[in-house]
XYZ file of C-alpha atoms in Angstrom:
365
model
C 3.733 15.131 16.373
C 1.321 15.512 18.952
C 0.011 18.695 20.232
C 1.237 19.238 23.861
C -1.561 22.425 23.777
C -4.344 20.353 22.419
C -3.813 17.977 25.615
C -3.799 21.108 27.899
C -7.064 22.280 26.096
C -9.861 20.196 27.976
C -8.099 21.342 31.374
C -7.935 24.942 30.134
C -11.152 25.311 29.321
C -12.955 23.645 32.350
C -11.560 26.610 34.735
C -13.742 29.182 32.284
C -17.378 29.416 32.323
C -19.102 27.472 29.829
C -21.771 28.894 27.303
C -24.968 26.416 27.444
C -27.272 25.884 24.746
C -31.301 25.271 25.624
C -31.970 22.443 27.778
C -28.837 22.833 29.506
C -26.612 20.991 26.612
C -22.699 22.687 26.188
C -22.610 24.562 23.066
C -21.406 22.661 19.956
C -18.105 24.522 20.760
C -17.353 23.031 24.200
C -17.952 19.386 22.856
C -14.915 17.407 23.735
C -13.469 14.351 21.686
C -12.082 11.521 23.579
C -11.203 13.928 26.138
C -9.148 12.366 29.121
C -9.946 11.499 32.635
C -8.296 13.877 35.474
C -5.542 10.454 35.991
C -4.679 9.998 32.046
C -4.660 13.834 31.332
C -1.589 14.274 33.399
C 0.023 11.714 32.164
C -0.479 12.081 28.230
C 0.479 15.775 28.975
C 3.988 14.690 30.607
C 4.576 12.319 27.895
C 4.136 14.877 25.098
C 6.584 16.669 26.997
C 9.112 13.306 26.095
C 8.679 12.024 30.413
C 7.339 8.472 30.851
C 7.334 8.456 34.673
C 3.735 9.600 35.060
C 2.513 6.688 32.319
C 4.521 4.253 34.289
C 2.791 5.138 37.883
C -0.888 5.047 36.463
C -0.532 2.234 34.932
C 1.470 0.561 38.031
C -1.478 2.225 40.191
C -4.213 0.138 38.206
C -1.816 -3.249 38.725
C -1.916 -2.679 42.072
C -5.280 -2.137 42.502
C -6.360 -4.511 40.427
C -8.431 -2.423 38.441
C -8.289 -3.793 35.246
C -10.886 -2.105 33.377
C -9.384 1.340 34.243
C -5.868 -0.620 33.008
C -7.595 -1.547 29.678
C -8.665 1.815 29.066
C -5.516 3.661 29.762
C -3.190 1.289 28.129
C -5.239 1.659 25.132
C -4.515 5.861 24.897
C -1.040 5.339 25.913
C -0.639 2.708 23.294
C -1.843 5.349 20.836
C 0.333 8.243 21.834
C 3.104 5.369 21.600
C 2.452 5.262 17.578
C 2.873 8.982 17.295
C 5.830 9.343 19.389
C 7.668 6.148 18.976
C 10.840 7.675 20.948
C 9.288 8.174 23.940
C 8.272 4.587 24.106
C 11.803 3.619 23.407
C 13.123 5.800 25.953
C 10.930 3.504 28.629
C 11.850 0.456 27.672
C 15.439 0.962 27.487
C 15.096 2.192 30.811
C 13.088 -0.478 32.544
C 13.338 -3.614 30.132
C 11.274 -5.723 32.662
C 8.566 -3.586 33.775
C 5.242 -5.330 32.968
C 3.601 -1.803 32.376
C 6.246 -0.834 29.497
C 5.967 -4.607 28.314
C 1.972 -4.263 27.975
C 2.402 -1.470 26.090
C 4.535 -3.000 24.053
C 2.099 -5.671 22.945
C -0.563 -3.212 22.385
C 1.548 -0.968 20.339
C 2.776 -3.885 18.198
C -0.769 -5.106 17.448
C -1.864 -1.763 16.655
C 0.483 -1.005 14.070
C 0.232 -3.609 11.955
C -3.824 -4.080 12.642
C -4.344 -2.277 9.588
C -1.919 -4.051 6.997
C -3.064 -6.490 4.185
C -0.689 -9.170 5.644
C -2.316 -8.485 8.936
C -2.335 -12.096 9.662
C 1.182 -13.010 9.092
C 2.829 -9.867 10.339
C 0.455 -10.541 14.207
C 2.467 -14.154 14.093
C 5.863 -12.168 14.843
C 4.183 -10.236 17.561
C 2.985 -12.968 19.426
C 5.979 -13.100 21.910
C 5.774 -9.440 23.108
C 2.166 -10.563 24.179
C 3.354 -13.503 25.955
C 6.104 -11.246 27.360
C 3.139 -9.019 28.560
C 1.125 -12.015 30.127
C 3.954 -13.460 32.125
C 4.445 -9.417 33.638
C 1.617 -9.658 35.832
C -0.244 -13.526 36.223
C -3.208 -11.539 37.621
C -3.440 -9.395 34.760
C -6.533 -10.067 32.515
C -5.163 -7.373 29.949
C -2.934 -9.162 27.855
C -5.231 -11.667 27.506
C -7.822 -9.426 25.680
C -4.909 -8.470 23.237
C -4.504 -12.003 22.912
C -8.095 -12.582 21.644
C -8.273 -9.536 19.532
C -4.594 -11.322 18.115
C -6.766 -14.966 17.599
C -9.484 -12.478 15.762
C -6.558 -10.490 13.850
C -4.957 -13.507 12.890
C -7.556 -16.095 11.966
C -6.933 -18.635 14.690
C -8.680 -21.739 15.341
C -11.679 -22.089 17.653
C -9.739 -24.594 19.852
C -6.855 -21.841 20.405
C -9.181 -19.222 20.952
C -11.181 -20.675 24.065
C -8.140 -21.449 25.628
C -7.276 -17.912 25.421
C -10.839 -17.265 26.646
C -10.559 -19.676 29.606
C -7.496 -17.537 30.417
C -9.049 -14.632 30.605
C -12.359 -14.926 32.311
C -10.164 -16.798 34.842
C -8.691 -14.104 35.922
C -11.587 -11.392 34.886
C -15.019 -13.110 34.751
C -16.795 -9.506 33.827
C -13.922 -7.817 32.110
C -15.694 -5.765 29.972
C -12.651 -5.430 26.878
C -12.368 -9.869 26.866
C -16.259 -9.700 26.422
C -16.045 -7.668 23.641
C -12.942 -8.957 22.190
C -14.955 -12.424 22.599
C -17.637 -11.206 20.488
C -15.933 -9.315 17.815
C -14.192 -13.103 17.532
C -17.421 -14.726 17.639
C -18.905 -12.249 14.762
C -15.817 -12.999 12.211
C -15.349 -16.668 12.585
C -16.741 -18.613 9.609
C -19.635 -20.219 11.891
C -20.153 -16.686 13.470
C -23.826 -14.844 13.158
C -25.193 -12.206 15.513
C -27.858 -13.781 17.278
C -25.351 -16.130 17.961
C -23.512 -12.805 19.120
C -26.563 -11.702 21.450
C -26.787 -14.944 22.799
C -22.956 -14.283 23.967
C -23.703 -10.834 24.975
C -26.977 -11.577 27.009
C -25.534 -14.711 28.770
C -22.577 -12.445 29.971
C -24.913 -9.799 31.033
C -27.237 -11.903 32.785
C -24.087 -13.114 34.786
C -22.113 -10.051 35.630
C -23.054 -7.579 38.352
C -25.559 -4.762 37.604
C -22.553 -2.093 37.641
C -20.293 -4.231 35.493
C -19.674 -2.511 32.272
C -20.768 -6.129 30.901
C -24.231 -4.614 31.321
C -23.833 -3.086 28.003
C -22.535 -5.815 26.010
C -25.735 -6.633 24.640
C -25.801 -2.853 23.333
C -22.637 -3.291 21.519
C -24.506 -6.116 19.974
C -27.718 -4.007 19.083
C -25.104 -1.772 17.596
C -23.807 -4.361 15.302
C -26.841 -5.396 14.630
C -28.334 -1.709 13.674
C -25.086 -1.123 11.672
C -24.117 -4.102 9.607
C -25.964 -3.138 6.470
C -24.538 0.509 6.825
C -21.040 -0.671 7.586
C -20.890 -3.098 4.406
C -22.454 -0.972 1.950
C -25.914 -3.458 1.841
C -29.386 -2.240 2.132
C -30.510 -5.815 3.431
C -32.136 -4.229 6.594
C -30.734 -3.598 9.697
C -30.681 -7.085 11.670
C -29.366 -9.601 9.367
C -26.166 -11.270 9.742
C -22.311 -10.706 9.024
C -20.848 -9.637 5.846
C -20.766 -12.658 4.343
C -24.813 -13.420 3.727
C -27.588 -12.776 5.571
C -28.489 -14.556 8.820
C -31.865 -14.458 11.188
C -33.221 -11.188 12.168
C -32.629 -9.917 15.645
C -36.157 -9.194 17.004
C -36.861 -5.345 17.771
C -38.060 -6.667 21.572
C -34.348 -8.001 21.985
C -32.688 -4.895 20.718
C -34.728 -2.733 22.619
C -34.337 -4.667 26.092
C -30.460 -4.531 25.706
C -30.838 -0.791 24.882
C -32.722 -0.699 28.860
C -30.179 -2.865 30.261
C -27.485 -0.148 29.178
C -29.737 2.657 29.993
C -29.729 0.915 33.381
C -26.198 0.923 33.243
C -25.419 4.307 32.195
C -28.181 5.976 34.988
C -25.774 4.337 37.795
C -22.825 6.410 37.387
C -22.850 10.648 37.385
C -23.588 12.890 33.763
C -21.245 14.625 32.342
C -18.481 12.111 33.422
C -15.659 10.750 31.063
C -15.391 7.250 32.408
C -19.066 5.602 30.591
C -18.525 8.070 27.931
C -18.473 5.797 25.010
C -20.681 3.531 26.636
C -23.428 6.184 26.580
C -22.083 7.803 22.871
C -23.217 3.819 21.234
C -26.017 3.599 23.394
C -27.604 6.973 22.471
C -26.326 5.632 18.467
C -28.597 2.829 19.380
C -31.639 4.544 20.592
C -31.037 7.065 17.739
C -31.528 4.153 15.146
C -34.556 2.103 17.076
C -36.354 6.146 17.127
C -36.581 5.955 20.354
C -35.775 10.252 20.348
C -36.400 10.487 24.424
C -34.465 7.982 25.599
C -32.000 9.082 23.398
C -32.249 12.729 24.545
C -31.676 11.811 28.216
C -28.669 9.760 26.803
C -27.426 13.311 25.166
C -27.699 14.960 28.291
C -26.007 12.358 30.399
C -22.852 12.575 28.178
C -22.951 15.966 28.444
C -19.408 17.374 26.717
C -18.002 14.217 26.192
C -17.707 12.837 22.241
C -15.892 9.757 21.960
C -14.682 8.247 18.808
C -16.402 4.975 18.619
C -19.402 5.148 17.425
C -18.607 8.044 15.128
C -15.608 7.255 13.470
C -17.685 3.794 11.963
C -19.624 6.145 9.907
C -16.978 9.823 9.499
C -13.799 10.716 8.987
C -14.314 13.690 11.594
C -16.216 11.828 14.489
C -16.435 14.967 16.170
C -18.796 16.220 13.188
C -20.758 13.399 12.783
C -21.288 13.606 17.142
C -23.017 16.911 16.916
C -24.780 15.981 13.504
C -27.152 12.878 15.692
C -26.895 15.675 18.604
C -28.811 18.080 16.421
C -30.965 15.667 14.585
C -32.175 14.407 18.659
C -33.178 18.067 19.704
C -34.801 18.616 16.021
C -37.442 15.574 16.663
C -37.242 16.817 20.359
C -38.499 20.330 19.685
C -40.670 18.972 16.705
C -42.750 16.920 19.552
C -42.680 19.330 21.997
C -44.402 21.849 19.296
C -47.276 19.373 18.060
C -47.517 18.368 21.242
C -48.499 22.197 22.084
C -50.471 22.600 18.991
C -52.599 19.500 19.930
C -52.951 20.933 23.780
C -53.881 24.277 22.394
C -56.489 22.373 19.349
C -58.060 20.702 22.860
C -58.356 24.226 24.688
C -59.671 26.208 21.227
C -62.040 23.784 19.763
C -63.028 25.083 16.595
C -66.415 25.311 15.008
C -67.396 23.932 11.530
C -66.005 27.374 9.561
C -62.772 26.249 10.669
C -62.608 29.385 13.044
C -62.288 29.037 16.808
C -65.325 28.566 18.168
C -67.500 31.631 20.115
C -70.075 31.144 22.860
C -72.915 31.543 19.986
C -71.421 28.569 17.970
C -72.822 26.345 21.235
């Protein structure tokens, strides 16, 4: 059952003052978890309370504005709630069998529930019509055709099958940013897959897309597969090496640190403390976390402000939330650790001492 109060919560507590921790960071406290954007809020708050109307506009309101990433994104969360409150889905399509917003929910929610299964693979072969349902709602529509690849991933298809799909979908989307990743993940756990071969993908789509495309940080998602892999699969083989499944060639530490700038880039183009390139900026700072660079990743901290998100953190916790604030202390540790040698050193070049080991006097000279 999901917890109509917990929804309320993140709009609750932004009318009260918020306590703020040194530097200007929200207290531990205020940290929000996949908290939603003013549009989804409302919605995932009506639905809770069993209405389907407000899902049904928002995602109408991205159809007709074409704005497909914003489609992705709330499909996925509605999709979710879906699994938790399987009545209320129900209720919509009975009510509007042919409404390509209920039908592309459908596909995602099918998908999603059997993601997890052993027989993954044969049980995605009897979902494939609700996605084809979804595709034929809306030609325009590049969103079921990134359910479609993470299907092809899901259930093993061929390579030929799989850039048709792709074809599809950068036809209608050349820079949809869920395709490109759906792509990769593809690309990572195909027999012939490897991640260079990965970055190649991820750079190539970068280099293409505009500089506020959330393509930008493709390559990032890369870095972070690249930074994880060992972690992930329980190997101590270094960070850069290829997919479970043997080692591959090392990523350099020049490529993984450019596609950490390119994101950086990214991420300094739209406000802090905004929802939307939340997870974007939760794997980048991941990223810089793992490469040391502790500044980088500090202005990364700052730019998320309260804003957790589950990917990265769920890779490596059961509570994401916990395992958030664990890198967010660890970032103003080495912070505060620089800042003080840095200090001692200023103070060492002020206070030379003499030979004793005592500060020096104007007699020592």
């Amino acid at each position: 059952m999901v917890d109509t109060m917990a929804l309320l919560h993140p709009f609750n507590r932004a009318s009260r003052p918020s306590s703020r921790e040194a530097g200007g960071l929200p207290a531990d406290n205020e940290v929000l978890l996949d908290a939603p954007d003013h549009r989804l809020g409302p919605a995932l708050v009506a639905a809770a309370q069993g209405e389907y109307g407000p899902a049904s506009a928002l995602l109408s309101a991205t159809r007709a504005s074409a704005d497909w990433e914003m489609r992705d994104r709330h499909l996925r969360r509605l999709a979710a709630f879906a699994r938790s409150r399987d009545e209320w889905y129900r209720a919509w399509r009975t009510a509007a069998p042919h409404d390509p917003d209920a039908l592309l929910v459908g596909a995602q929610l099918a998908v999603d529930r059997v993601w997890r299964s052993p027989a993954r693979a044969e049980l995605l072969r009897e979902v494939s019509p609700l996605i084809t349902a979804a595709g034929h709602g809306d030609l325009r529509d590049p969103v079921p055709w990134r359910i479609a690849l993470d299907h092809a991933r899901g259930s093993h298809a061929g390579h030929t099958y799989f850039e048709e799909l792709w074809e599809a979908a950068v036809r209608r989307a050349p820079h949809h940013y869920g395709c490109h990743v759906a792509a990769m993940r593809y690309l990572a756990s195909s027999s012939q897959g490897s991640l260079p071969a990965c970055f190649d993908f991820a750079e190539l789509a970068a280099h293409d897309a505009p500089a506020t495309s959330l393509v930008q940080a493709l390559p990032a998602r890369a870095a972070f597969s690249c930074l994880t892999v060992g972690l992930l699969h329980g190997r101590a083989d270094g960070p850069a090496h290829g997919p479970a499944g043997g080692r591959g060639p090392e990523v350099t530490r020049e490529r993984l640190d450019a596609a950490a700038d390119r994101a950086i880039a990214l991420s300094a183009r739209f406000p802090a403390a905004d929802p939307w390139p939340a997870e974007v900026r939760n794997k980048l700072m991941y990223v810089l976390v793992r490469l040391e660079r502790w500044t980088d990743a500090a202005e990364q901290l700052r730019q998320i402000g309260p804003y957790a998100t589950s990917f990265p953190w769920d890779r490596f916790s059961h509570d994401p939330l916990a395992g958030f604030l664990e890198i967010r202390h660890e970032i103003r540790d080495r912070i505060r650790d620089r800042i003080r040698g840095e200090t001692r050193r200023r103070t060492a070049s002020v206070h030379p001492r003499s030979e004793h080991g005592e500060r020096a006097r104007s007699g020592d000279h």
